[in-house]
Coordinates of C-alpha atoms in Angstrom, one line a residue:
X163 CA -46.1 18.8 -14.5
X164 CA -43.2 17.7 -12.4
X165 CA -40.3 16.2 -14.1
X166 CA -38.8 13.2 -12.3
X167 CA -35.0 13.5 -12.2
X168 CA -33.0 10.3 -12.1
X169 CA -29.7 9.9 -10.3
X170 CA -26.7 10.1 -12.7
X171 CA -23.5 8.9 -11.1
X172 CA -21.3 10.6 -13.7
X173 CA -23.1 13.9 -13.3
X174 CA -22.8 13.6 -9.5
X175 CA -19.1 12.9 -9.7
X176 CA -18.2 15.5 -12.3
X177 CA -20.4 18.2 -10.7
X178 CA -19.1 17.5 -7.2
X179 CA -18.4 20.8 -5.4
X180 CA -14.6 20.8 -4.6
X181 CA -12.4 23.3 -2.8
X182 CA -10.7 25.6 -5.2
X183 CA -7.4 25.3 -3.3
X184 CA -6.6 21.6 -4.0
X185 CA -2.8 21.2 -4.1
X186 CA -1.0 18.5 -6.0
X187 CA -1.2 16.1 -3.0
X188 CA -4.9 15.6 -3.7
X189 CA -4.1 13.9 -7.0
X190 CA -3.0 10.7 -5.1
X191 CA -6.4 9.1 -4.9
X192 CA -7.2 9.4 -8.7
X193 CA -3.6 8.2 -9.6
X194 CA -4.1 5.2 -7.3
X195 CA -7.4 4.4 -9.1
X196 CA -5.7 4.6 -12.5
X197 CA -2.8 2.3 -11.3
X198 CA -5.3 -0.2 -9.9
X199 CA -7.1 -0.4 -13.2
X200 CA -3.8 -0.8 -15.0
X201 CA -2.7 -3.6 -12.7
X202 CA -6.0 -5.4 -13.2
X203 CA -5.7 -5.0 -17.0
X204 CA -2.1 -6.1 -17.3
X205 CA -2.6 -8.9 -14.8
X206 CA -5.6 -10.2 -16.9
X207 CA -3.5 -10.5 -20.0
X208 CA -0.6 -12.1 -18.1
X209 CA -2.9 -14.7 -16.5
X210 CA -3.7 -15.9 -20.0
X211 CA -0.2 -17.3 -20.5
X212 CA 0.8 -18.0 -16.9
X213 CA 0.9 -21.6 -15.6
X214 CA 0.3 -22.2 -11.9
X215 CA 2.3 -25.4 -12.0
X216 CA 5.4 -25.3 -9.8
X217 CA 7.3 -27.4 -12.3
X218 CA 6.6 -25.1 -15.2
X219 CA 5.8 -21.8 -13.5
X220 CA 9.2 -20.2 -13.8
X221 CA 9.4 -21.3 -17.4
X222 CA 6.0 -19.8 -18.1
X223 CA 7.2 -16.4 -16.9
X224 CA 10.3 -16.7 -19.1
X225 CA 7.9 -17.7 -22.0
X226 CA 5.8 -14.6 -21.4
X227 CA 8.9 -12.4 -21.5
X228 CA 10.6 -14.0 -24.5
X229 CA 8.0 -15.5 -26.8
X230 CA 4.7 -13.6 -26.3
X231 CA 4.5 -10.4 -28.4
X232 CA 4.6 -7.5 -26.0
X233 CA 4.7 -9.9 -23.1
X234 CA 7.9 -8.4 -21.7
X235 CA 6.3 -5.0 -21.6
X236 CA 3.1 -6.2 -19.9
X237 CA 5.2 -8.1 -17.3
X238 CA 7.5 -5.1 -16.7
X239 CA 4.6 -2.7 -16.4
X240 CA 2.7 -5.1 -14.0
X241 CA 5.8 -5.6 -11.8
X242 CA 6.8 -2.0 -11.6
X243 CA 3.2 -0.8 -11.4
X244 CA 3.0 -2.6 -8.0
X245 CA 5.9 -0.5 -6.8
X246 CA 4.4 2.7 -8.1
X247 CA 1.1 1.8 -6.5
X248 CA 2.6 1.5 -3.1
X249 CA 4.7 4.6 -3.6
X250 CA 1.6 6.7 -4.2
X251 CA -0.3 4.8 -1.5
X252 CA 2.3 5.9 1.0
X253 CA 2.1 9.4 -0.3
X254 CA -1.7 9.3 0.0
X255 CA -1.5 8.0 3.6
X256 CA 1.2 10.6 4.4
X257 CA -1.0 13.4 3.0
X258 CA -3.9 12.1 5.2
X259 CA -1.6 12.1 8.3
X260 CA -0.2 15.5 7.5
X261 CA -3.5 17.3 7.1
X262 CA -5.3 15.1 9.7
X263 CA -7.9 13.8 7.3
X264 CA -8.8 11.1 9.9
X265 CA -10.5 13.8 12.0
X266 CA -12.7 15.2 9.3
X267 CA -13.3 12.0 7.3
X268 CA -13.1 9.1 9.9
X269 CA -15.1 6.5 7.9
X270 CA -13.2 7.3 4.7
X271 CA -9.9 6.9 6.6
X272 CA -11.0 3.5 8.1
X273 CA -11.9 2.2 4.6
X274 CA -8.7 3.5 3.2
X275 CA -6.6 1.6 5.9
X276 CA -8.6 -1.6 5.0
X277 CA -7.6 -1.0 1.3
X278 CA -4.0 -0.7 2.5
X279 CA -4.3 -4.1 4.2
X280 CA -5.8 -5.7 1.1
X281 CA -3.2 -4.2 -1.1
X282 CA -0.4 -5.6 1.1
X283 CA -2.0 -9.1 0.9
X284 CA -2.4 -8.8 -2.9
X285 CA 1.2 -7.7 -3.4
X286 CA 2.5 -10.5 -1.1
X287 CA 0.7 -13.4 -2.9
X288 CA 1.6 -11.8 -6.3
X289 CA 5.2 -11.7 -5.4
X290 CA 5.2 -15.5 -4.9
X291 CA 3.8 -16.2 -8.4
X292 CA 7.0 -15.9 -10.5
X293 CA 8.4 -18.7 -8.4
X294 CA 11.9 -17.3 -8.2
X295 CA 14.3 -17.9 -5.3
X296 CA 13.4 -14.8 -3.3
X297 CA 9.6 -15.3 -4.0
X298 CA 9.7 -18.9 -2.7
X299 CA 11.7 -18.2 0.4
X300 CA 9.9 -14.9 1.1
X301 CA 6.6 -16.9 1.1
X302 CA 8.2 -19.6 3.3
X303 CA 9.4 -17.1 5.9
X304 CA 6.3 -14.8 6.0
X305 CA 3.7 -17.6 6.1
X306 CA 5.7 -19.5 8.8
X307 CA 5.0 -16.5 11.1
X308 CA 1.5 -17.8 11.5
X309 CA 3.0 -20.6 13.6
X310 CA 3.6 -18.1 16.3
X311 CA -0.2 -18.0 17.1
X312 CA -0.7 -19.9 20.3
X313 CA -2.4 -23.4 20.1
X314 CA -3.6 -23.2 16.5
X315 CA -0.4 -21.8 14.8
X316 CA 1.2 -24.9 13.5
X317 CA -2.1 -26.3 12.1
X318 CA -2.9 -22.9 10.6
X319 CA 0.4 -22.8 8.7
X320 CA -0.2 -26.3 7.2
X321 CA -3.7 -25.2 6.2
X322 CA -2.4 -22.1 4.4
X323 CA 0.4 -24.1 2.7
X324 CA -2.0 -27.0 1.8
X325 CA 0.7 -29.4 3.0
X326 CA 3.9 -29.5 5.1
X327 CA 5.8 -26.8 3.1
X328 CA 5.2 -24.2 0.4
X329 CA 4.3 -26.1 -2.7
X330 CA 1.8 -26.7 -5.5
X331 CA -1.3 -26.1 -3.3
X332 CA 0.2 -22.9 -2.0
X333 CA 0.9 -21.6 -5.5
X334 CA -2.7 -22.5 -6.6
X335 CA -4.2 -20.6 -3.6
X336 CA -2.0 -17.6 -4.0
X337 CA -2.8 -17.4 -7.7
X338 CA -6.5 -17.5 -7.0
X339 CA -6.2 -14.9 -4.3
X340 CA -4.0 -12.6 -6.4
X341 CA -6.7 -12.7 -9.1
X342 CA -9.7 -12.0 -6.8
X343 CA -8.3 -9.5 -4.3
X344 CA -7.9 -6.6 -6.7
X345 CA -11.6 -6.7 -7.5
X346 CA -12.3 -6.6 -3.7
X347 CA -9.9 -3.6 -3.6
X348 CA -11.9 -2.0 -6.4
X349 CA -15.1 -2.5 -4.4
X350 CA -13.6 -1.0 -1.3
X351 CA -12.3 1.9 -3.4
X352 CA -15.9 2.6 -4.5
X353 CA -17.0 2.6 -0.8
X354 CA -14.0 4.9 -0.1
X355 CA -15.3 7.4 -2.7
X356 CA -18.9 7.1 -1.4
X357 CA -17.9 8.1 2.1
X358 CA -15.6 10.9 0.7
X359 CA -18.4 12.4 -1.4
X360 CA -20.9 12.1 1.5
X361 CA -19.2 15.1 3.2
X362 CA -17.1 16.4 0.4
X363 CA -13.3 16.8 0.2
X364 CA -11.5 19.1 2.6
X365 CA -8.9 21.7 1.7
X366 CA -5.4 21.9 3.3
X367 CA -6.8 24.1 6.1
X368 CA -9.3 21.4 7.0
X369 CA -12.4 23.4 6.0
X370 CA -15.4 21.7 4.6
X371 CA -17.7 24.7 3.9
X372 CA -19.2 25.2 0.5
X373 CA -17.7 28.7 0.2
X374 CA -15.3 29.1 -2.7
X375 CA -16.0 25.7 -4.2
X376 CA -15.9 24.9 -7.9
X377 CA -17.2 21.9 -9.9
X378 CA -14.9 18.9 -10.1
X379 CA -15.1 19.1 -13.9
X380 CA -13.4 20.6 -15.8
X381 CA -11.0 22.1 -13.2
X382 CA -9.8 18.9 -11.5
X383 CA -10.4 16.4 -14.2
X384 CA -7.7 18.0 -16.4
X385 CA -5.4 18.3 -13.4
X386 CA -5.9 14.5 -12.8
X387 CA -5.3 13.9 -16.4
X388 CA -1.9 15.6 -16.2
X389 CA -1.1 13.5 -13.2
X390 CA -2.0 10.3 -15.2
X391 CA 0.4 11.3 -18.0
X392 CA 3.2 11.9 -15.5
X393 CA 2.7 8.5 -13.8
X394 CA 2.4 6.6 -17.1
X395 CA 5.6 8.3 -18.3
X396 CA 7.3 7.1 -15.1
X397 CA 6.0 3.6 -15.5
X398 CA 7.1 3.4 -19.2
X399 CA 10.6 4.7 -18.3
X400 CA 10.8 1.9 -15.7
X401 CA 9.4 -0.6 -18.1
X402 CA 11.6 0.2 -21.0
X403 CA 14.9 1.3 -19.4
X404 CA 15.1 0.1 -15.8
X405 CA 12.7 -2.9 -15.6
X406 CA 14.6 -4.7 -12.8
X407 CA 15.9 -1.8 -10.7
X408 CA 13.3 -2.4 -8.0
X409 CA 13.5 -6.2 -8.0
X410 CA 15.8 -8.7 -6.4
X411 CA 18.5 -10.5 -8.4
X412 CA 17.7 -13.8 -6.6
X413 CA 14.4 -14.0 -8.5
X414 CA 16.3 -14.7 -11.7
X415 CA 17.0 -18.1 -10.3
X416 CA 14.2 -20.7 -10.2
X417 CA 12.8 -21.6 -6.7
X418 CA 14.7 -24.4 -5.0
X419 CA 14.0 -25.7 -1.5
X420 CA 17.5 -27.0 -1.3
X421 CA 19.3 -23.6 -1.6
X422 CA 18.6 -20.8 0.8
X423 CA 19.4 -17.2 -0.2
X424 CA 22.1 -15.5 1.8
X425 CA 19.8 -12.6 2.7
X426 CA 16.0 -13.1 2.5
X427 CA 14.0 -9.8 2.2
X428 CA 10.6 -8.8 0.9
X429 CA 9.9 -6.0 -1.7
X430 CA 10.9 -2.5 -0.7
X431 CA 7.4 -1.5 0.3
X432 CA 7.3 -4.1 3.1
X433 CA 10.8 -3.4 4.4
X434 CA 9.8 -1.1 7.3
X435 CA 7.5 -3.8 8.7
X436 CA 10.2 -6.4 8.1
X437 CA 12.7 -4.4 10.1
X438 CA 10.2 -4.1 13.0
X439 CA 9.6 -7.9 12.8
X440 CA 13.1 -9.0 13.0
X441 CA 14.4 -6.6 15.6
X442 CA 12.2 -8.4 18.3
X443 CA 13.8 -11.6 19.4
X444 CA 10.5 -13.2 20.4
X445 CA 8.7 -14.7 17.4
X446 CA 5.2 -14.0 18.7
X447 CA 6.2 -10.5 19.8
X448 CA 7.6 -9.8 16.4
X449 CA 4.4 -10.9 14.7
X450 CA 2.3 -8.7 17.0
X451 CA 4.6 -5.7 16.4
X452 CA 4.4 -6.4 12.6
X453 CA 0.6 -6.3 12.6
X454 CA 0.5 -3.4 15.1
X455 CA 2.6 -1.3 12.7
X456 CA -0.4 -1.2 10.4
X457 CA -3.3 -1.6 12.8
X458 CA -2.2 1.5 14.6
X459 CA -3.6 3.5 11.7
X460 CA -7.1 2.4 12.7
X461 CA -6.9 4.1 16.0
X462 CA -6.2 7.6 14.7
X463 CA -9.9 8.6 14.0
X464 CA -10.7 7.8 17.6
X465 CA -8.3 10.4 18.9
X466 CA -10.7 13.3 18.4
X467 CA -14.3 14.3 17.9
X468 CA -15.9 15.5 14.7
X469 CA -16.1 19.1 15.9
X470 CA -12.3 19.4 16.5
X471 CA -10.2 21.5 14.2
X472 CA -7.1 19.9 12.7
X473 CA -3.9 21.1 14.3
X474 CA -1.5 20.0 11.6
X475 CA 0.1 23.4 11.2
X476 CA 1.3 23.6 14.9
X477 CA 5.1 23.3 15.3
X478 CA 4.7 20.3 17.6
X479 CA 2.6 18.4 15.1
X480 CA 5.1 19.3 12.3
X481 CA 8.0 18.0 14.4
X482 CA 6.2 14.7 15.2
X483 CA 5.1 14.1 11.6
X484 CA 8.4 14.7 9.9
X485 CA 10.2 12.6 12.5
X486 CA 7.8 9.8 11.8
X487 CA 8.6 10.1 8.1
X488 CA 12.3 10.0 8.8
X489 CA 11.9 6.9 11.1
X490 CA 9.8 5.2 8.3
X491 CA 12.6 5.8 5.8
X492 CA 15.3 4.5 8.2
X493 CA 13.3 1.4 9.0
X494 CA 12.9 0.8 5.2
X495 CA 16.7 1.0 4.8
X496 CA 17.3 -1.3 7.8
X497 CA 14.9 -3.9 6.4
X498 CA 17.2 -4.2 3.4
X499 CA 20.3 -4.5 5.5
X500 CA 21.8 -7.9 6.5
X501 CA 20.8 -9.4 9.8
X502 CA 24.0 -8.3 11.7
X503 CA 25.3 -5.5 13.8
X504 CA 24.8 -2.6 14.0
X505 CA 21.6 -2.8 11.9
X506 CA 19.8 -5.1 14.4
X507 CA 20.6 -2.8 17.4
X508 CA 19.7 0.4 15.4
X509 CA 16.3 -1.1 14.5
X510 CA 15.2 -1.3 18.1
X511 CA 15.1 2.4 18.9
X512 CA 13.7 3.1 15.5
X513 CA 10.8 0.7 16.2
X514 CA 10.2 2.4 19.6
X515 CA 10.2 5.8 18.0
X516 CA 7.8 4.6 15.3
X517 CA 5.1 3.5 17.8
X518 CA 5.9 6.5 20.1
X519 CA 5.2 9.0 17.3
X520 CA 1.9 7.4 16.5
X521 CA 1.0 7.4 20.2
X522 CA 1.7 11.2 20.2
X523 CA -0.4 11.7 17.0
X524 CA -3.3 9.8 18.6
X525 CA -3.2 11.8 21.9
X526 CA -2.3 15.2 20.4
X527 CA -5.8 16.3 19.1
X528 CA -7.3 15.8 22.6
X529 CA -4.5 17.5 24.3
X530 CA -4.6 20.4 21.8
X531 CA -8.3 20.8 22.3
X532 CA -7.8 21.1 26.1
X533 CA -5.1 23.7 25.6
X534 CA -7.2 26.0 23.4
X535 CA -10.4 25.5 25.4

């Protein structure tokens, strides 16, 4: 008698052969999954008391903080959880760039970049919902960039706004999108894991052989659990002691179309792209550069074939990677600076270096293959 075995997803996940040499940088994916679940859970409870009515929206947020039992904690955890999510997302992308995961796992990388795009969209529409001054004017400035699209731009902006300016229709649409998009991110994360487990995870040396591999459980489940505790501790410290350290003071004022903030800027995780946008005097050129700063990640897997060995430990690759990290940090700082000299002039070479380093990363694997052949 033959016994029919059924597929057990939990058994397949926990018994997944994993390289024994996983460093701490491989915890990023599981931490991001935990943060995503926490954001969905806290967002669900906040939506029960949130009012998407521009005359009462700001008051409803104050009501959540002051009157709802534990509402202040849910709100602080949700707001700071978004910042931690992007912090670990950038670390996760940086780890993929450093170890050239886009060569060994191209489909996983492509889905991951799509998750990055969806996360940026979710964070942007969510930033508008408290209806503070910076939220309102940030939405006005960013959505107005759509008008740079030739021919259809002005009509597309009015369609997004649902009128001639950011208003009630815009708020309703952004609230609906902010509620739906995280579930789409969850679905894409499942596809991300599916492609990852199709070949298995790599180790820092880029090897994917089944030699010296151990089951995922209990070796790495406990390691992930320790990572969860550390992140939750960070989140609680922010929520209890420094709830507004990553926010903008302008959002303590209710949105007003009659008063423009002195310095309009997005959240810190968008500042690098914002610096690229505003350093280009042409509006359409700035929008193209803004989109290209993210889209460039899609081109990395096409830089090499599947049979190539990652060259991440070569001195040239190390030099390019760490210079790219430095440029990213400088652009983030410049995005928070006022629109005046010398910050505008300094952003121009940093933008050129940003795209130049990515161009080098894209061309390097092919060049390296020719050198060693």
